[in-house]
Amino acid sequence: MPSESIDSDENPRAAHRALANVGRTMIGEDIALTLKIVVAGGFGAGKSTLIGSVSEIRPLHSEEELSERDAESGPDRGDTGVVERKTSTTVAMDFGRITVHSGLSLHLFGTPGQDRFRFLWEELCEGALAAVVLADTRRLEDCFAAVDHFERRRIPFVVAVNRFPGAPDHTEHDVAQALDLDGGTPVVLCDARDRASGKDVLIRTVEYAGRMHTARLLAAVG
């Protein structure tokens, strides 16, 4: 699939301008810049789906069928909806790539959602500019570990609420309070299956990370 540029009428004008300037030097010359974004969240929150929907290459998935133990003890026990129907789980990582413009591409690394694979998170987060934490309002507690992980390591992140059919309809403010997020941490609503929605999440993530890293740099030299 050919790489695509982000259309200004598809996303906020300010976000488009901010991304258009990333990957250019002070004198306006194009440079090749690749940024690493980690996609995390609880089991069944939609990490693989998000990466697959936005990736311009065939995404790499490391999935295995759910074992009987996983089916009995997983967070989907007794629930209804998409998580209950899952028959496989990510056991290492997901990988995808999207080109934002000719000078900037994003490499997306999805973490496994189950607790027994959490030891892989540290390596997957090495060198990441920022992260996306996918949240399911039916089980917000499943993304507590990801939020804590990124806050402790001072990795800027955006919480993306994946709107599953029939899930409680909470506002961004409600989710931020429930997760006890640090002030200013963005919360956005999304549909992980929709390419445009996923791209908007990534734009917000890169824009927020740019502001955070710039503020930290200024604080360090000031």
PDB file of C-alpha atoms in Angstrom:
ATOM      1  CA  MET A   1       0.000   0.000   0.000  1.00  0.00           C
ATOM      2  CA  PRO A   2       1.502   3.369  -0.942  1.00  0.00           C
ATOM      3  CA  SER A   3       2.326   5.764   1.825  1.00  0.00           C
ATOM      4  CA  GLU A   4      -0.177   8.529   2.453  1.00  0.00           C
ATOM      5  CA  SER A   5       0.064  12.100   3.629  1.00  0.00           C
ATOM      6  CA  ILE A   6      -2.329  13.459   6.210  1.00  0.00           C
ATOM      7  CA  ASP A   7      -5.067  15.628   4.697  1.00  0.00           C
ATOM      8  CA  SER A   8      -5.615  18.975   6.384  1.00  0.00           C
ATOM      9  CA  ASP A   9      -9.405  18.577   6.232  1.00  0.00           C
ATOM     10  CA  GLU A  10      -9.176  15.203   7.948  1.00  0.00           C
ATOM     11  CA  ASN A  11      -7.424  16.437  11.062  1.00  0.00           C
ATOM     12  CA  PRO A  12      -7.172  19.687  13.005  1.00  0.00           C
ATOM     13  CA  ARG A  13      -5.295  22.365  11.089  1.00  0.00           C
ATOM     14  CA  ALA A  14      -2.955  23.094  14.000  1.00  0.00           C
ATOM     15  CA  ALA A  15      -1.964  19.454  14.374  1.00  0.00           C
ATOM     16  CA  HIS A  16      -1.269  19.238  10.649  1.00  0.00           C
ATOM     17  CA  ARG A  17       1.020  22.279  10.756  1.00  0.00           C
ATOM     18  CA  ALA A  18       2.867  20.927  13.782  1.00  0.00           C
ATOM     19  CA  LEU A  19       3.544  17.594  12.105  1.00  0.00           C
ATOM     20  CA  ALA A  20       4.527  19.233   8.839  1.00  0.00           C
ATOM     21  CA  ASN A  21       7.376  20.964  10.651  1.00  0.00           C
ATOM     22  CA  VAL A  22       8.670  17.785  12.285  1.00  0.00           C
ATOM     23  CA  GLY A  23      11.466  16.257  10.240  1.00  0.00           C
ATOM     24  CA  ARG A  24      12.701  19.542   8.784  1.00  0.00           C
ATOM     25  CA  THR A  25      15.820  21.469   9.680  1.00  0.00           C
ATOM     26  CA  MET A  26      15.919  25.123  10.729  1.00  0.00           C
ATOM     27  CA  ILE A  27      16.589  26.116   7.111  1.00  0.00           C
ATOM     28  CA  GLY A  28      13.725  24.047   5.730  1.00  0.00           C
ATOM     29  CA  GLU A  29      15.618  21.070   4.304  1.00  0.00           C
ATOM     30  CA  ASP A  30      13.907  17.688   4.448  1.00  0.00           C
ATOM     31  CA  ILE A  31      15.500  15.012   6.598  1.00  0.00           C
ATOM     32  CA  ALA A  32      14.508  11.410   7.111  1.00  0.00           C
ATOM     33  CA  LEU A  33      13.114  11.001  10.607  1.00  0.00           C
ATOM     34  CA  THR A  34      11.608   7.872  12.100  1.00  0.00           C
ATOM     35  CA  LEU A  35       9.853   8.020  15.459  1.00  0.00           C
ATOM     36  CA  LYS A  36       8.967   5.081  17.675  1.00  0.00           C
ATOM     37  CA  ILE A  37       5.501   4.959  19.210  1.00  0.00           C
ATOM     38  CA  VAL A  38       4.445   2.241  21.673  1.00  0.00           C
ATOM     39  CA  VAL A  39       0.810   1.107  21.733  1.00  0.00           C
ATOM     40  CA  ALA A  40      -0.158  -0.419  25.090  1.00  0.00           C
ATOM     41  CA  GLY A  41      -3.260  -1.276  27.095  1.00  0.00           C
ATOM     42  CA  GLY A  42      -5.159  -4.160  28.575  1.00  0.00           C
ATOM     43  CA  PHE A  43      -6.024  -7.505  27.036  1.00  0.00           C
ATOM     44  CA  GLY A  44      -8.506  -7.063  24.190  1.00  0.00           C
ATOM     45  CA  ALA A  45      -8.404  -3.244  24.209  1.00  0.00           C
ATOM     46  CA  GLY A  46      -7.708  -3.066  20.458  1.00  0.00           C
ATOM     47  CA  LYS A  47      -3.941  -2.610  20.168  1.00  0.00           C
ATOM     48  CA  SER A  48      -3.479  -5.033  17.266  1.00  0.00           C
ATOM     49  CA  THR A  49      -6.577  -3.618  15.582  1.00  0.00           C
ATOM     50  CA  LEU A  50      -5.321  -0.023  15.785  1.00  0.00           C
ATOM     51  CA  ILE A  51      -1.894  -0.884  14.382  1.00  0.00           C
ATOM     52  CA  GLY A  52      -3.432  -2.971  11.624  1.00  0.00           C
ATOM     53  CA  SER A  53      -5.886  -0.241  10.626  1.00  0.00           C
ATOM     54  CA  VAL A  54      -3.275   2.503  10.156  1.00  0.00           C
ATOM     55  CA  SER A  55      -0.218   0.567   8.970  1.00  0.00           C
ATOM     56  CA  GLU A  56       0.814   1.097   5.358  1.00  0.00           C
ATOM     57  CA  ILE A  57       2.644  -2.222   5.374  1.00  0.00           C
ATOM     58  CA  ARG A  58       1.289  -5.612   6.284  1.00  0.00           C
ATOM     59  CA  PRO A  59       1.518  -5.482  10.092  1.00  0.00           C
ATOM     60  CA  LEU A  60       3.568  -8.024  11.958  1.00  0.00           C
ATOM     61  CA  HIS A  61       1.523  -9.876  14.582  1.00  0.00           C
ATOM     62  CA  SER A  62       2.962 -12.399  17.038  1.00  0.00           C
ATOM     63  CA  GLU A  63      -0.219 -14.121  18.151  1.00  0.00           C
ATOM     64  CA  GLU A  64      -1.071 -17.515  19.547  1.00  0.00           C
ATOM     65  CA  GLU A  65      -4.369 -19.173  20.288  1.00  0.00           C
ATOM     66  CA  LEU A  66      -5.664 -18.590  23.785  1.00  0.00           C
ATOM     67  CA  SER A  67      -4.901 -21.494  26.073  1.00  0.00           C
ATOM     68  CA  GLU A  68      -7.560 -23.046  28.290  1.00  0.00           C
ATOM     69  CA  ARG A  69      -5.906 -21.349  31.268  1.00  0.00           C
ATOM     70  CA  ASP A  70      -6.082 -17.956  29.552  1.00  0.00           C
ATOM     71  CA  ALA A  71      -9.730 -18.456  28.660  1.00  0.00           C
ATOM     72  CA  GLU A  72     -10.617 -19.337  32.238  1.00  0.00           C
ATOM     73  CA  SER A  73      -8.587 -16.674  34.033  1.00  0.00           C
ATOM     74  CA  GLY A  74      -8.523 -13.838  31.505  1.00  0.00           C
ATOM     75  CA  PRO A  75     -10.285 -10.511  31.988  1.00  0.00           C
ATOM     76  CA  ASP A  76     -13.024 -11.510  29.555  1.00  0.00           C
ATOM     77  CA  ARG A  77     -14.574 -14.070  31.922  1.00  0.00           C
ATOM     78  CA  GLY A  78     -18.304 -13.427  32.237  1.00  0.00           C
ATOM     79  CA  ASP A  79     -18.222 -10.351  29.994  1.00  0.00           C
ATOM     80  CA  THR A  80     -19.985  -9.873  26.698  1.00  0.00           C
ATOM     81  CA  GLY A  81     -18.791  -8.298  23.482  1.00  0.00           C
ATOM     82  CA  VAL A  82     -15.596  -8.248  21.477  1.00  0.00           C
ATOM     83  CA  VAL A  83     -13.212  -9.399  24.228  1.00  0.00           C
ATOM     84  CA  GLU A  84     -15.242 -12.484  24.970  1.00  0.00           C
ATOM     85  CA  ARG A  85     -14.926 -13.567  21.340  1.00  0.00           C
ATOM     86  CA  LYS A  86     -11.125 -13.302  21.240  1.00  0.00           C
ATOM     87  CA  THR A  87      -9.471 -16.577  20.314  1.00  0.00           C
ATOM     88  CA  SER A  88      -5.857 -15.366  20.134  1.00  0.00           C
ATOM     89  CA  THR A  89      -3.515 -13.088  22.068  1.00  0.00           C
ATOM     90  CA  THR A  90      -0.310 -11.172  21.329  1.00  0.00           C
ATOM     91  CA  VAL A  91       2.659 -12.967  22.891  1.00  0.00           C
ATOM     92  CA  ALA A  92       5.583 -10.744  21.860  1.00  0.00           C
ATOM     93  CA  MET A  93       4.642  -7.601  19.952  1.00  0.00           C
ATOM     94  CA  ASP A  94       2.782  -6.110  17.009  1.00  0.00           C
ATOM     95  CA  PHE A  95       4.583  -3.911  14.498  1.00  0.00           C
ATOM     96  CA  GLY A  96       3.359  -1.480  11.867  1.00  0.00           C
ATOM     97  CA  ARG A  97       4.532   1.626  10.025  1.00  0.00           C
ATOM     98  CA  ILE A  98       2.852   4.768   8.772  1.00  0.00           C
ATOM     99  CA  THR A  99       4.382   7.628   6.765  1.00  0.00           C
ATOM    100  CA  VAL A 100       3.090  10.975   7.946  1.00  0.00           C
ATOM    101  CA  HIS A 101       4.851  12.961   5.218  1.00  0.00           C
ATOM    102  CA  SER A 102       7.971  12.592   3.090  1.00  0.00           C
ATOM    103  CA  GLY A 103      10.271  13.399   6.016  1.00  0.00           C
ATOM    104  CA  LEU A 104       8.519  11.626   8.865  1.00  0.00           C
ATOM    105  CA  SER A 105       7.402   8.073   9.523  1.00  0.00           C
ATOM    106  CA  LEU A 106       6.171   6.364  12.664  1.00  0.00           C
ATOM    107  CA  HIS A 107       7.110   2.855  13.727  1.00  0.00           C
ATOM    108  CA  LEU A 108       4.386   1.384  15.916  1.00  0.00           C
ATOM    109  CA  PHE A 109       5.166  -1.279  18.499  1.00  0.00           C
ATOM    110  CA  GLY A 110       2.244  -2.965  20.233  1.00  0.00           C
ATOM    111  CA  THR A 111       2.803  -4.521  23.651  1.00  0.00           C
ATOM    112  CA  PRO A 112       1.227  -7.807  24.744  1.00  0.00           C
ATOM    113  CA  GLY A 113      -1.781  -7.197  26.966  1.00  0.00           C
ATOM    114  CA  GLN A 114      -1.586 -10.145  29.330  1.00  0.00           C
ATOM    115  CA  ASP A 115       0.231  -9.778  32.647  1.00  0.00           C
ATOM    116  CA  ARG A 116       2.467 -12.795  32.054  1.00  0.00           C
ATOM    117  CA  PHE A 117       4.119 -11.040  29.095  1.00  0.00           C
ATOM    118  CA  ARG A 118       4.692  -7.722  30.878  1.00  0.00           C
ATOM    119  CA  PHE A 119       8.426  -8.381  31.190  1.00  0.00           C
ATOM    120  CA  LEU A 120       8.661  -7.486  27.468  1.00  0.00           C
ATOM    121  CA  TRP A 121       7.423  -3.935  27.997  1.00  0.00           C
ATOM    122  CA  GLU A 122      10.768  -2.518  29.083  1.00  0.00           C
ATOM    123  CA  GLU A 123      12.541  -3.593  25.922  1.00  0.00           C
ATOM    124  CA  LEU A 124       9.696  -2.527  23.645  1.00  0.00           C
ATOM    125  CA  CYS A 125       9.681   0.951  25.221  1.00  0.00           C
ATOM    126  CA  GLU A 126      13.425   1.485  24.728  1.00  0.00           C
ATOM    127  CA  GLY A 127      13.924   4.598  22.593  1.00  0.00           C
ATOM    128  CA  ALA A 128      10.208   5.424  22.295  1.00  0.00           C
ATOM    129  CA  LEU A 129       9.242   9.040  21.714  1.00  0.00           C
ATOM    130  CA  ALA A 130       5.767   8.497  23.135  1.00  0.00           C
ATOM    131  CA  ALA A 131       3.011   5.976  23.739  1.00  0.00           C
ATOM    132  CA  VAL A 132      -0.682   5.394  23.192  1.00  0.00           C
ATOM    133  CA  VAL A 133      -2.625   3.703  25.998  1.00  0.00           C
ATOM    134  CA  LEU A 134      -5.785   2.103  24.638  1.00  0.00           C
ATOM    135  CA  ALA A 135      -8.607   1.978  27.156  1.00  0.00           C
ATOM    136  CA  ASP A 136     -11.875   0.046  27.220  1.00  0.00           C
ATOM    137  CA  THR A 137     -14.472   1.746  29.438  1.00  0.00           C
ATOM    138  CA  ARG A 138     -15.919  -1.662  30.371  1.00  0.00           C
ATOM    139  CA  ARG A 139     -12.645  -2.464  32.160  1.00  0.00           C
ATOM    140  CA  LEU A 140     -10.669   0.724  32.700  1.00  0.00           C
ATOM    141  CA  GLU A 141      -8.631  -0.953  35.432  1.00  0.00           C
ATOM    142  CA  ASP A 142      -6.914  -3.065  32.763  1.00  0.00           C
ATOM    143  CA  CYS A 143      -4.899  -0.058  31.578  1.00  0.00           C
ATOM    144  CA  PHE A 144      -3.713   1.036  35.053  1.00  0.00           C
ATOM    145  CA  ALA A 145      -0.434  -0.869  34.602  1.00  0.00           C
ATOM    146  CA  ALA A 146       0.339   0.847  31.289  1.00  0.00           C
ATOM    147  CA  VAL A 147      -0.446   4.306  32.686  1.00  0.00           C
ATOM    148  CA  ASP A 148       1.816   3.668  35.702  1.00  0.00           C
ATOM    149  CA  HIS A 149       4.578   2.297  33.472  1.00  0.00           C
ATOM    150  CA  PHE A 150       4.767   5.386  31.266  1.00  0.00           C
ATOM    151  CA  GLU A 151       4.332   7.870  34.103  1.00  0.00           C
ATOM    152  CA  ARG A 152       7.225   6.315  36.058  1.00  0.00           C
ATOM    153  CA  ARG A 153       9.486   6.402  33.001  1.00  0.00           C
ATOM    154  CA  ARG A 154       8.363   9.904  31.998  1.00  0.00           C
ATOM    155  CA  ILE A 155       7.334   8.739  28.540  1.00  0.00           C
ATOM    156  CA  PRO A 156       4.647  11.096  27.190  1.00  0.00           C
ATOM    157  CA  PHE A 157       1.435   9.251  26.398  1.00  0.00           C
ATOM    158  CA  VAL A 158      -2.108   9.774  25.209  1.00  0.00           C
ATOM    159  CA  VAL A 159      -5.046   7.718  26.476  1.00  0.00           C
ATOM    160  CA  ALA A 160      -7.214   6.626  23.547  1.00  0.00           C
ATOM    161  CA  VAL A 161     -10.650   5.367  24.594  1.00  0.00           C
ATOM    162  CA  ASN A 162     -11.672   2.669  22.136  1.00  0.00           C
ATOM    163  CA  ARG A 163     -15.438   2.968  21.784  1.00  0.00           C
ATOM    164  CA  PHE A 164     -16.747  -0.582  21.703  1.00  0.00           C
ATOM    165  CA  PRO A 165     -20.437  -1.122  20.881  1.00  0.00           C
ATOM    166  CA  GLY A 166     -22.450  -1.153  24.084  1.00  0.00           C
ATOM    167  CA  ALA A 167     -19.592   0.148  26.252  1.00  0.00           C
ATOM    168  CA  PRO A 168     -20.361   2.843  28.872  1.00  0.00           C
ATOM    169  CA  ASP A 169     -20.332   6.289  27.277  1.00  0.00           C
ATOM    170  CA  HIS A 170     -17.889   8.225  29.463  1.00  0.00           C
ATOM    171  CA  THR A 171     -16.451  11.641  28.614  1.00  0.00           C
ATOM    172  CA  GLU A 172     -12.734  12.336  28.295  1.00  0.00           C
ATOM    173  CA  HIS A 173     -12.881  14.153  31.642  1.00  0.00           C
ATOM    174  CA  ASP A 174     -14.507  11.150  33.332  1.00  0.00           C
ATOM    175  CA  VAL A 175     -11.791   8.820  32.029  1.00  0.00           C
ATOM    176  CA  ALA A 176      -8.989  11.179  33.078  1.00  0.00           C
ATOM    177  CA  GLN A 177     -10.398  11.306  36.619  1.00  0.00           C
ATOM    178  CA  ALA A 178     -10.943   7.553  36.808  1.00  0.00           C
ATOM    179  CA  LEU A 179      -7.336   6.908  35.743  1.00  0.00           C
ATOM    180  CA  ASP A 180      -5.982   9.692  38.002  1.00  0.00           C
ATOM    181  CA  LEU A 181      -3.927  11.071  35.118  1.00  0.00           C
ATOM    182  CA  ASP A 182      -1.349  13.801  35.544  1.00  0.00           C
ATOM    183  CA  GLY A 183      -2.701  17.190  34.539  1.00  0.00           C
ATOM    184  CA  GLY A 184      -2.573  17.823  30.814  1.00  0.00           C
ATOM    185  CA  THR A 185      -2.385  14.176  29.741  1.00  0.00           C
ATOM    186  CA  PRO A 186      -4.666  14.016  26.682  1.00  0.00           C
ATOM    187  CA  VAL A 187      -7.642  11.670  26.519  1.00  0.00           C
ATOM    188  CA  VAL A 188      -9.211  11.110  23.094  1.00  0.00           C
ATOM    189  CA  LEU A 189     -12.132   9.016  21.890  1.00  0.00           C
ATOM    190  CA  CYS A 190     -11.450   6.717  18.963  1.00  0.00           C
ATOM    191  CA  ASP A 191     -12.520   3.708  16.935  1.00  0.00           C
ATOM    192  CA  ALA A 192      -9.467   1.461  16.586  1.00  0.00           C
ATOM    193  CA  ARG A 193     -10.970  -0.139  13.477  1.00  0.00           C
ATOM    194  CA  ASP A 194     -11.150   3.160  11.602  1.00  0.00           C
ATOM    195  CA  ARG A 195      -7.993   4.340   9.810  1.00  0.00           C
ATOM    196  CA  ALA A 196      -8.804   8.054  10.040  1.00  0.00           C
ATOM    197  CA  SER A 197      -9.588   7.779  13.749  1.00  0.00           C
ATOM    198  CA  GLY A 198      -6.347   5.901  14.403  1.00  0.00           C
ATOM    199  CA  LYS A 199      -4.320   8.464  12.465  1.00  0.00           C
ATOM    200  CA  ASP A 200      -5.872  11.259  14.520  1.00  0.00           C
ATOM    201  CA  VAL A 201      -4.778   9.484  17.721  1.00  0.00           C
ATOM    202  CA  LEU A 202      -1.209   9.273  16.417  1.00  0.00           C
ATOM    203  CA  ILE A 203      -1.190  12.946  15.432  1.00  0.00           C
ATOM    204  CA  ARG A 204      -2.330  13.937  18.908  1.00  0.00           C
ATOM    205  CA  THR A 205       0.332  11.695  20.422  1.00  0.00           C
ATOM    206  CA  VAL A 206       3.234  13.124  18.393  1.00  0.00           C
ATOM    207  CA  GLU A 207       2.014  16.683  18.934  1.00  0.00           C
ATOM    208  CA  TYR A 208       1.747  16.175  22.703  1.00  0.00           C
ATOM    209  CA  ALA A 209       5.132  14.442  22.895  1.00  0.00           C
ATOM    210  CA  GLY A 210       6.729  17.310  21.002  1.00  0.00           C
ATOM    211  CA  ARG A 211       5.374  19.832  23.506  1.00  0.00           C
ATOM    212  CA  MET A 212       6.496  17.730  26.474  1.00  0.00           C
ATOM    213  CA  HIS A 213      10.011  17.118  25.206  1.00  0.00           C
ATOM    214  CA  THR A 214      10.420  20.794  24.275  1.00  0.00           C
ATOM    215  CA  ALA A 215       9.262  21.898  27.734  1.00  0.00           C
ATOM    216  CA  ARG A 216      11.678  19.497  29.428  1.00  0.00           C
ATOM    217  CA  LEU A 217      14.564  20.703  27.258  1.00  0.00           C
ATOM    218  CA  LEU A 218      13.820  24.346  28.056  1.00  0.00           C
ATOM    219  CA  ALA A 219      13.548  23.542  31.758  1.00  0.00           C
ATOM    220  CA  ALA A 220      16.892  21.745  31.675  1.00  0.00           C
ATOM    221  CA  VAL A 221      18.763  24.633  30.044  1.00  0.00           C
ATOM    222  CA  GLY A 222      16.880  27.376  31.871  1.00  0.00           C
TER     223      GLY A 222
END
